[in-house]
XYZ file of C-alpha atoms in Angstrom:
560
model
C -3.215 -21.122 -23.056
C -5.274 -24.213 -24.453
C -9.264 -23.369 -25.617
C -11.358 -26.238 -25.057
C -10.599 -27.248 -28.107
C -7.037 -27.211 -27.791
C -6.041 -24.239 -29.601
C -3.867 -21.572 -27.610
C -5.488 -18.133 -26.861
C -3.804 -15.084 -28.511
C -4.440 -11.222 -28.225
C -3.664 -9.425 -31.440
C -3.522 -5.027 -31.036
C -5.495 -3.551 -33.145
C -3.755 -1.777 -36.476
C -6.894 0.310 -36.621
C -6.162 3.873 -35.727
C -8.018 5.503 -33.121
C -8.587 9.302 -33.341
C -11.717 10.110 -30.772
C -13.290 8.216 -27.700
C -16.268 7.977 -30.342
C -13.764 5.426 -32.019
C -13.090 3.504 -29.117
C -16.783 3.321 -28.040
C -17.918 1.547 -31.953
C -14.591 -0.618 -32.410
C -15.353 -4.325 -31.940
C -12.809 -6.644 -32.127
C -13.021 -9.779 -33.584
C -12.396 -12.758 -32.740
C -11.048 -16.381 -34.821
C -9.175 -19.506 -34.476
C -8.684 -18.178 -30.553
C -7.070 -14.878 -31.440
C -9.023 -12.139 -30.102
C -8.112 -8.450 -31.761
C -8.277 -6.241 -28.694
C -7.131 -2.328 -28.133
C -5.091 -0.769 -25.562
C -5.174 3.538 -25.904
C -3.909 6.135 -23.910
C -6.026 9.551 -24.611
C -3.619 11.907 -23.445
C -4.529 15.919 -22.951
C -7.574 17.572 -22.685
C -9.528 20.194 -24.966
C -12.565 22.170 -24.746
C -15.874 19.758 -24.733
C -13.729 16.611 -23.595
C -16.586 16.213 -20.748
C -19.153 16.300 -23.285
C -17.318 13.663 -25.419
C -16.540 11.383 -22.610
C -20.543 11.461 -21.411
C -21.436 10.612 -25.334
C -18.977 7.820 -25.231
C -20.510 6.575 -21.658
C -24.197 7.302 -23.393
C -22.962 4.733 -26.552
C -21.574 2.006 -24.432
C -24.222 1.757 -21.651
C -26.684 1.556 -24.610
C -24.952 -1.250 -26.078
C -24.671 -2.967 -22.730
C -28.048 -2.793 -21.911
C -28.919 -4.346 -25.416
C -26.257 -7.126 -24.483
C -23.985 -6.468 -27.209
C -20.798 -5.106 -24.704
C -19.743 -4.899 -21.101
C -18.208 -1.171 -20.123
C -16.771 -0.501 -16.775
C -15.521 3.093 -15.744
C -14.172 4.180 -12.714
C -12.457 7.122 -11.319
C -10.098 6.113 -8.798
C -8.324 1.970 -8.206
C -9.555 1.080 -5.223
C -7.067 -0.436 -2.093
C -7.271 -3.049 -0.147
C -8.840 -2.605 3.155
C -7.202 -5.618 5.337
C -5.371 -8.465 5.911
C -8.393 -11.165 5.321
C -8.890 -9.485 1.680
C -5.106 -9.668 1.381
C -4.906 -13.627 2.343
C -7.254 -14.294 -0.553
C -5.279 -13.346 -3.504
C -1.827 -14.128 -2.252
C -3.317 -17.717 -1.686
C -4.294 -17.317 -5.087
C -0.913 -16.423 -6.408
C 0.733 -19.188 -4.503
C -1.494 -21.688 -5.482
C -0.570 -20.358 -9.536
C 3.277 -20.816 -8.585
C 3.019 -24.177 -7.132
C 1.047 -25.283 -10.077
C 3.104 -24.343 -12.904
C 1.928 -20.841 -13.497
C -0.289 -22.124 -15.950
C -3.740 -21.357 -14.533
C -5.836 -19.456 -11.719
C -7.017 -21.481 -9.225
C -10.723 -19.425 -8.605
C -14.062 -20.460 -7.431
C -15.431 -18.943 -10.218
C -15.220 -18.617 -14.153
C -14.789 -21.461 -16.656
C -11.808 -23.308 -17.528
C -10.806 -21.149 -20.037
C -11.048 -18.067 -18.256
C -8.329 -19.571 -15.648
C -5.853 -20.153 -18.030
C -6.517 -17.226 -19.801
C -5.939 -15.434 -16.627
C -2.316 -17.742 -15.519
C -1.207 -16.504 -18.870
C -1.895 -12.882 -18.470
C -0.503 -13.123 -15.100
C 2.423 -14.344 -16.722
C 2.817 -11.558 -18.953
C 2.240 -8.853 -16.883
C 5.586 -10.356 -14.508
C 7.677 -10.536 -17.443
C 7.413 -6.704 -17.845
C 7.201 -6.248 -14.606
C 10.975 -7.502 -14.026
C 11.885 -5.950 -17.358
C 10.721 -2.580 -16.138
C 11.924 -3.041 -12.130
C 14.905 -5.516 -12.452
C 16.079 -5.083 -9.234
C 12.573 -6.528 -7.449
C 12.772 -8.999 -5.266
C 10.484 -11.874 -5.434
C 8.658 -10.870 -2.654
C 7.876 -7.832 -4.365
C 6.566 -9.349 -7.746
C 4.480 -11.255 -5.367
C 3.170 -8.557 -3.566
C 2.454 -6.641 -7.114
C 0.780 -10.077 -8.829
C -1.582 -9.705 -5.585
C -2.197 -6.221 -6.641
C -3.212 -7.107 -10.007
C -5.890 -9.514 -8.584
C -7.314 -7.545 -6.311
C -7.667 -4.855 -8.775
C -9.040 -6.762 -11.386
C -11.754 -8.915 -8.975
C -12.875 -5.461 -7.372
C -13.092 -3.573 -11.056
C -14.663 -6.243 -12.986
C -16.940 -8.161 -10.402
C -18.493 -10.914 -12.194
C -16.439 -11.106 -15.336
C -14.908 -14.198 -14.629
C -18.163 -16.119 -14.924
C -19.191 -14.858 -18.093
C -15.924 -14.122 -19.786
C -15.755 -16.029 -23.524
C -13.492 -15.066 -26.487
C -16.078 -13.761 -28.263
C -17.585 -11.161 -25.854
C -16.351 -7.393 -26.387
C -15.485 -5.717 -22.931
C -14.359 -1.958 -22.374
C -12.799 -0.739 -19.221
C -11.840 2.968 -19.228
C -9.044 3.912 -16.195
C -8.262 7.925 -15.434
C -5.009 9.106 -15.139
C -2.020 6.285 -14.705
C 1.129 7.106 -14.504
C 2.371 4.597 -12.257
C 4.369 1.674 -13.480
C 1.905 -1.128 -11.285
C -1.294 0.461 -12.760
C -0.180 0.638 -16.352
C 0.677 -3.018 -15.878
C -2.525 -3.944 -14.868
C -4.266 -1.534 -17.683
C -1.447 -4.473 -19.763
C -3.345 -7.159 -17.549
C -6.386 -6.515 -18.830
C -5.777 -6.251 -22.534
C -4.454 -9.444 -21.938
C -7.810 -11.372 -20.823
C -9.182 -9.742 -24.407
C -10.457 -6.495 -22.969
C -9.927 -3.189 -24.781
C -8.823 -0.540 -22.203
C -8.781 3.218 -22.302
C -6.784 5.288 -20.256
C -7.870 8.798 -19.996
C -4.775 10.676 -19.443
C -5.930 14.170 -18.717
C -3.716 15.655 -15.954
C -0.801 13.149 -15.777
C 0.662 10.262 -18.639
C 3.018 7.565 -18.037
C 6.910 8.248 -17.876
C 9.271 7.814 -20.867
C 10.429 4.384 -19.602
C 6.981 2.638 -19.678
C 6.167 3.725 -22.834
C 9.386 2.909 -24.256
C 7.860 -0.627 -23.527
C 5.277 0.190 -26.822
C 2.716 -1.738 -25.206
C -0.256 1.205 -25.805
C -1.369 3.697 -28.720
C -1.354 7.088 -27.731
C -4.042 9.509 -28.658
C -3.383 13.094 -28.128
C -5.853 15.669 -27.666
C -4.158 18.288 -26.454
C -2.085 19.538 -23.627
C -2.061 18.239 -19.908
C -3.151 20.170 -17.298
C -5.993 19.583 -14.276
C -9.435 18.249 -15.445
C -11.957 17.109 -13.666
C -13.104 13.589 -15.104
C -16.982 13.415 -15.207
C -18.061 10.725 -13.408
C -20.095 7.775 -14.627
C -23.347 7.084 -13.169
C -25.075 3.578 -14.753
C -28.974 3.086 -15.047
C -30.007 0.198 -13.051
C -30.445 -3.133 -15.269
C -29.569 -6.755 -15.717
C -26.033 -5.486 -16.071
C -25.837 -4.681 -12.319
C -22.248 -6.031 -11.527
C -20.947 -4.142 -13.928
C -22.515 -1.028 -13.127
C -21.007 -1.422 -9.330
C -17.786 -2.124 -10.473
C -17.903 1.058 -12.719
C -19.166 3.248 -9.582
C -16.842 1.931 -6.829
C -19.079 -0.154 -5.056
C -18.994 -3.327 -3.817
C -21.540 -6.435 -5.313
C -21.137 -10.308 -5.510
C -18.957 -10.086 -2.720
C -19.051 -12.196 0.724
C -17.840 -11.641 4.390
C -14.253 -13.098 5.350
C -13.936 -11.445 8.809
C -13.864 -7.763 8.068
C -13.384 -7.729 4.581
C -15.457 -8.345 1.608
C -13.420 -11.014 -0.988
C -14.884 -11.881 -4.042
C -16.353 -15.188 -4.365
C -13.859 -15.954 -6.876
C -11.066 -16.240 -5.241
C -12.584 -17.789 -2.002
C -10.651 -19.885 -0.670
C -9.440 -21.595 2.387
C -6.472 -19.482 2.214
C -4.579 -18.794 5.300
C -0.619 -17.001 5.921
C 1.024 -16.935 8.768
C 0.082 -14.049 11.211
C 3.325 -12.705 10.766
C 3.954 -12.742 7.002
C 4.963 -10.144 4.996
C 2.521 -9.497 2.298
C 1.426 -6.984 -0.052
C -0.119 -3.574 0.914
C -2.292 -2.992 2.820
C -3.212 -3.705 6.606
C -6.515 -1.525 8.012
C -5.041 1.059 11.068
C -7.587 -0.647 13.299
C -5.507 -3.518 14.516
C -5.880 -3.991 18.290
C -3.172 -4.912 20.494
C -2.878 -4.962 24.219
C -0.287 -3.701 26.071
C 0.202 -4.175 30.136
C 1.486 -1.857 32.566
C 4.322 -3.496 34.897
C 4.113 -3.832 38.860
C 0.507 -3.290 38.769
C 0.441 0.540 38.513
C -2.481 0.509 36.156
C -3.448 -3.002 36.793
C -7.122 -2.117 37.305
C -7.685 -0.623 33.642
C -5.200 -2.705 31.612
C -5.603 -0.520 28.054
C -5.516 -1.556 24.702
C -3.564 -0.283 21.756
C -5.085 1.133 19.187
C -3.619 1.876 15.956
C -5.345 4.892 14.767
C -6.952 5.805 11.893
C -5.399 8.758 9.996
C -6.900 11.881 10.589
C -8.745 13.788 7.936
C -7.855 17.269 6.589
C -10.980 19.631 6.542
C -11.380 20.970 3.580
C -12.839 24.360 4.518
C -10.068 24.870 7.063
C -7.137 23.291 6.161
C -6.053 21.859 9.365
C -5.364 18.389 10.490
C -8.120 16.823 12.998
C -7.339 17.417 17.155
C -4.422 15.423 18.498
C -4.647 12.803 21.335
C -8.152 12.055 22.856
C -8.768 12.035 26.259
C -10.869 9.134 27.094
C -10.016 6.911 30.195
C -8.282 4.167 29.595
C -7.388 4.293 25.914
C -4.170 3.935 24.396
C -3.209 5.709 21.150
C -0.382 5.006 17.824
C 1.349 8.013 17.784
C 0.856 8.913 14.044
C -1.300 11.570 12.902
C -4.872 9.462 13.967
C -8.392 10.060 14.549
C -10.692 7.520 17.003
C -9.228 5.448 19.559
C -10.692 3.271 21.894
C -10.118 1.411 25.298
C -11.015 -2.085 26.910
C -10.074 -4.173 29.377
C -8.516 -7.453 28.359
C -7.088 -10.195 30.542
C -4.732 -11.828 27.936
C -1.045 -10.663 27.271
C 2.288 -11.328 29.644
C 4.819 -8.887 30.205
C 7.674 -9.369 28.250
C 11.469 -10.506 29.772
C 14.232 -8.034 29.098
C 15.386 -7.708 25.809
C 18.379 -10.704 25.892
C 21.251 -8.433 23.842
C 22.164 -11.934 22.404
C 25.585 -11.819 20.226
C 24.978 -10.119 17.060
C 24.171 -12.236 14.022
C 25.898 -11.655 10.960
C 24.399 -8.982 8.576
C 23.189 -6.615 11.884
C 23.706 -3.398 10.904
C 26.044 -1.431 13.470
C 27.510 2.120 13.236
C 31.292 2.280 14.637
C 31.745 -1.607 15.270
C 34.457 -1.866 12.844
C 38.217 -2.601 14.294
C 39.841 0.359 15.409
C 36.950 2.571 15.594
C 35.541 3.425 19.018
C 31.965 4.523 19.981
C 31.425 7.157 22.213
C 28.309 8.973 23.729
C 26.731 12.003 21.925
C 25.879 15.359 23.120
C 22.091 16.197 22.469
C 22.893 18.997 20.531
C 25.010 15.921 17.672
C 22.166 13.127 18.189
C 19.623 16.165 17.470
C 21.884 16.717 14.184
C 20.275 13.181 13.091
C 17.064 14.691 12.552
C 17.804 15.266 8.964
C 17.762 11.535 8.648
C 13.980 11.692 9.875
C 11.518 12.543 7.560
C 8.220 13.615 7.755
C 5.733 11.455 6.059
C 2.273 13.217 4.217
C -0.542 10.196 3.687
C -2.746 10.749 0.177
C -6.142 8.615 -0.013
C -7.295 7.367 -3.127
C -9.137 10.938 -4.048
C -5.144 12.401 -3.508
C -6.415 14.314 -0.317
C -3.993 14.136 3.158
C -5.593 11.607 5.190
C -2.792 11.978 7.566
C 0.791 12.572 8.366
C 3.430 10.357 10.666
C 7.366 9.655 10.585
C 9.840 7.769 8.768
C 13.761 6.591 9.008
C 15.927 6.425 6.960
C 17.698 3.284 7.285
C 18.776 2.246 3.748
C 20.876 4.866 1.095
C 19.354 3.209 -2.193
C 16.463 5.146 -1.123
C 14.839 3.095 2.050
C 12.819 4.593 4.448
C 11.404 2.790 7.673
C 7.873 3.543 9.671
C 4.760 1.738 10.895
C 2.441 0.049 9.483
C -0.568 2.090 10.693
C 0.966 4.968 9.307
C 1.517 3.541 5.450
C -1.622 1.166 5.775
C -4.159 3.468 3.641
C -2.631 5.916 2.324
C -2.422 5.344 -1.860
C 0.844 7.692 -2.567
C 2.760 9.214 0.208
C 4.811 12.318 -0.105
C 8.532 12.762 1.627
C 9.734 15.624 3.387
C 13.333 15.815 4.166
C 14.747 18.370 6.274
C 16.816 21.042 4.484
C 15.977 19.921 1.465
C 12.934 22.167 -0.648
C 11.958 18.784 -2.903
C 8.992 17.221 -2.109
C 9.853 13.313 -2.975
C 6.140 11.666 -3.820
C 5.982 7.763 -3.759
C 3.800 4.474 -4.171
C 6.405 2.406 -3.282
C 5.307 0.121 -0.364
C 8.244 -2.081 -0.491
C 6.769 -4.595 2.309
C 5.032 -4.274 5.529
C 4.331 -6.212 8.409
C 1.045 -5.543 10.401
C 1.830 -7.716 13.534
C 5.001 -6.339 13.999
C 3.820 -2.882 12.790
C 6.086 -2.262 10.720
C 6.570 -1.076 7.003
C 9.219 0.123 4.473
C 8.873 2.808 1.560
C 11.435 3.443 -0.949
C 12.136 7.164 -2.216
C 14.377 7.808 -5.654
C 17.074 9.589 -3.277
C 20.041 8.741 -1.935
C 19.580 8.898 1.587
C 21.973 9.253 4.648
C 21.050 6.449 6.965
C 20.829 5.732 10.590
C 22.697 2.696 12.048
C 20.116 0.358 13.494
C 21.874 -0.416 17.514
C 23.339 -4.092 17.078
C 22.702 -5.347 20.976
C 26.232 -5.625 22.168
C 24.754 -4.669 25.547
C 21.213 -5.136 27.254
C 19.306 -1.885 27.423
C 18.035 -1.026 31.126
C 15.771 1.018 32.893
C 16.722 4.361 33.256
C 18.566 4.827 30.213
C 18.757 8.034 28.340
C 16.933 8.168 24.956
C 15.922 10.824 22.575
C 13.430 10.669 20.316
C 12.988 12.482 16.907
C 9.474 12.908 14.681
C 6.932 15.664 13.826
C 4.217 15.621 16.024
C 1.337 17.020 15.359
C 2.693 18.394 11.786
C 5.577 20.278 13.063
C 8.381 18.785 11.811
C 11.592 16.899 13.130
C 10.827 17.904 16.812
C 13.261 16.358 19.142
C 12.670 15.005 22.713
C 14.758 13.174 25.499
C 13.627 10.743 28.348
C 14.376 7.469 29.643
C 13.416 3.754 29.069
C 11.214 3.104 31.813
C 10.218 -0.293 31.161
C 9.708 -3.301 28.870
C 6.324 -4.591 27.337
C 4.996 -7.432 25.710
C 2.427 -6.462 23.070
C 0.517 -9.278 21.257
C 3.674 -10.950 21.752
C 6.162 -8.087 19.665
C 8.958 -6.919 21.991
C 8.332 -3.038 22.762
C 10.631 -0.746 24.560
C 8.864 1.736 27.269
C 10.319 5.077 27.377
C 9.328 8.847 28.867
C 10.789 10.624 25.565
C 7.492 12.806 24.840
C 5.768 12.003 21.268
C 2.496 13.120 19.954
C 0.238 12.134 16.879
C 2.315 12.364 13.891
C 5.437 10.916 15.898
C 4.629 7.393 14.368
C 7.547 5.944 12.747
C 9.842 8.638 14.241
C 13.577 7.401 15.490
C 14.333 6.498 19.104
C 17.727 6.522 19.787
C 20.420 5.915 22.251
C 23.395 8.253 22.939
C 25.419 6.828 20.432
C 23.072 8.057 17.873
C 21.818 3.875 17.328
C 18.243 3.535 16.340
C 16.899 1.184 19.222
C 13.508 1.615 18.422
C 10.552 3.127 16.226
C 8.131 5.262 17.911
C 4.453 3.419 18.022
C 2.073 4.183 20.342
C 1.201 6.497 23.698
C -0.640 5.957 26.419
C -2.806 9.324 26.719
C -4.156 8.694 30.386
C -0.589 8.760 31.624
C 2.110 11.012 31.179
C 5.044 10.493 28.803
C 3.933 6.708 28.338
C 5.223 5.479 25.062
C 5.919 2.314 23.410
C 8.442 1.509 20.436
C 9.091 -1.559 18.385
C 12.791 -2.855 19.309
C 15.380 -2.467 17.692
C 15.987 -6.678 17.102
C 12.362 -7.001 14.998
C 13.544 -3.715 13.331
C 17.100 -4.990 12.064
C 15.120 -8.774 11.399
C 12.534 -6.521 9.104
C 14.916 -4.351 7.290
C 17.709 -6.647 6.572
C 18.385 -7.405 2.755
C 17.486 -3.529 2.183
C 20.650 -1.695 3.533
């Protein structure tokens, strides 16, 4: 990038070795002719009086911030986005940086050089990012370029109006290991700030650091540690004691969210675009009983909110509530709610149009003919179901739901409300001991309520049903998830009925599901995925709803 007086911006890594946090805390880069020397330092291990050390080095740097000579942020856990209004924000931002060039960010705040400063680290945080991931599509280097801004405007609130080349800023991160998060720990060595990762109970694997992009420290040997946390005086550094402690300043309302003020914009996507992580499990949508039968109470959907493990007993929280009138997802939830709403038609028939080339459909090849399965085969398909385990940002279960496995390279298929939330999700697969832990939100879409993770397996998948006939009332289904925790249960019924929900096609069936059946397979005889399990209605019996199986073969398709 271009100073304002036309010389490009440079980082330069420190040659300077680094043997204690002490170090860190007292190195100051310099900064000439628009190269700015900056360090990026993995402290990997633990020993005995680490906690003391790290409090000394917080002690040294919020002394030297409060007599303006640094900025220091620490935190102990990224934060995640909490909805689709905060989400809006930085993609705009992103695509606003594409269409321009990539050569600077577009925000309301921060001087000139700050934006290109920023374009450029953007820049070079992609170009590792598709040297470490190759195989990403472009809609996932957009969703992890969103990432990276969200990250940075919630950890370093305010920096962008008073970043300069000469200013020294320190931002320590716990524990990454993750290939996204060390790129952003990259991201921000970048914009000239030294970073320290304290890697006391995990590092980074063998292929990011073949990327030499950090110094490692080692003080001794990994194992679980408790990372003091850092608690900031109050004084005229304010912002950047907030961002250190995980709360939330400088910030202003757009709808439910909180976006920073620099990168407020008049940013909108299209309700059904599929974005980055991560849509809140609060979305409402309303859902309509046909031929009146509960015409005078019409409920509303609503996706639940995971429901927390107790800590002193170990069990997930009670499973469908009672209360007149509501309507519940069928994942693992807590609080649902009813209300009457006039809006919403009831959906046609699904039309079983011709099947468009790429559907996915088991047994349609020449010569090989489908026939009907006994329960005791389709149930056989529950080993392509897995059982889905929901980690918040502190790593505790917030909740558990279903998956499919609809792709071999790894692809697994549930709702939205069930991923939306949860940080790192952990994979059970029946018969199989391994438990497969992931971050990878491949894409989601919160209108149709759908979402797809990716597992480093190969997986046996389900054929998605390509619509060579209608489905009808009355037809036999079976449904497979793990209700309530207890996993793989399988259950038969019937469709019963068709529904339009917020416009998304849903099938009806009778096919009993409880929380924790979210994302779970419903099939037809031929052992066809017609639907994902989404919702229940608790005030009636064996009232379910699934997304269909055309929106599901629409959203997976370039993935199997």
């Amino acid at each position: 990038m271009k100073m304002m007086d036309g010389r490009n911006f440079r980082v330069r890594y420190h040659g300077i070795k680094i043997s204690t946090l002490e170090d860190f805390a007292r190195l100051r880069g310099g900064s000439r002719q628009s190269m700015k020397d900056v360090c990026f330092v993995r402290a990997v291990g633990t020993y005995p009086g680490l906690a003391e050390d790290i409090e000394k080095m917080d002690n040294l740097l919020t002394g030297q911030m409060n007599a303006g000579i640094c900025r220091y942020i620490r935190i102990n856990v990224l934060p995640m986005p909490s909805g689709s209004e905060e989400i809006s924000a930085y993609a705009g931002c992103y695509d606003k940086w594409v269409k321009t060039g990539k050569k600077r960010m577009d925000m309301a705040e921060g001087n000139e050089e700050f934006r290109q400063a920023a374009g450029q680290a953007l820049t070079e945080a992609l170009a590792l990012f598709r040297k470490a991931a190759p195989n990403a599509t472009s809609t996932i280097e957009r969703n992890f370029a969103v990432k990276l801004l969200y990250w940075f405007d919630k950890i370093c609130a305010g920096l962008a109006g008073q970043w300069r080349l000469e200013a020294s800023i320190k931002i320590v991160l716990p524990n990454i290991s993750k290939m996204q998060e060390y790129l952003f720990s990259y991201f921000l060595t970048q914009l000239g700030i030294d970073v320290l990762l304290l890697q006391c109970s995990v590092d980074i694997e063998e292929k990011l650091e073949r990327l030499n992009l950090s110094e490692q420290l080692e003080l001794g040997m990994i194992c679980r540690f408790t990372i003091p946390e850092y608690h900031v005086p109050g004084d005229s550094f304010r912002d950047a004691a907030d961002a250190g402690d995980g709360r939330e300043t400088g910030k202003v309302r757009t709808g439910n969210s909180r976006v920073s003020a620099a990168y407020r914009q008049d940013v909108r996507t299209s309700s059904g675009s599929e974005v980055s992580q991560i849509e809140s499990g609060s979305s409402t949508v309303q859902a309509y009983e046909e031929n009146g039968a509960i015409r005078e109470s019409r409920p509303v959907v609503r996706l639940p909110e995971r429901r927390r493990k107790s800590r002193e007993s170990g069990i997930l929280g009670s499973g469908r509530l009672q209360e007149p009138g509501a309507q519940t997802g069928a994942s693992g939830g807590g609080k649902q709610e009813g209300a009457a709403d006039s809006r919403g038609m009831e959906a046609p028939p699904f039309s079983g149009n011709s099947r468009p080339v790429g559907s996915i459909v088991r047994d349609s090849r020449p010569g090989v003919l489908r026939r009907e399965l006994e329960f005791e085969e389709l149930a056989l398909l529950a080993s392509s179901v897995v059982m889905i385990v929901i980690h918040d940002q502190r790593g505790e279960i917030a909740g558990t739901g279903s998956g499919i496995m609809v792709g071999k390279d790894g692809y697994i298929l549930t709702n939205n409300h069930v991923a939306s939330g949860g940080v790192f999700y952990d994979i059970r697969i029946e018969e199989d001991d391994q438990v497969y832990t992931t971050d990878e939100l491949i894409k989601y879409n919160p209108v149709l309520d759908l979402a797809l993770l990716r597992i480093q397996r190969r997986l046996k998948p389900i054929p998605v049903y390509g619509g060579e006939k209608h489905l009808v009332r009355g037809q036999k289904v079976v449904a497979i998830g793990s209700p309530l925790g207890l996993f793989n249960s399988v259950s038969d019924g019937i469709i019963s009925g068709f529904r339009s929900v917020d416009g998304v096609d849903m099938i009806q069936f009778t096919a009993p599901i409880s929380h924790g059946s979210s994302g779970g397979a419903v099939l037809n005889m031929y052992g066809e995925i017609i639907g994902i399990s989404t919702a229940g209605i608790d005030r009636g019996q064996n009232i379910n709803l699934a997304v269909g199986y055309e929106n599901i073969r629409q959203f997976i398709r370039g993935f199997v």
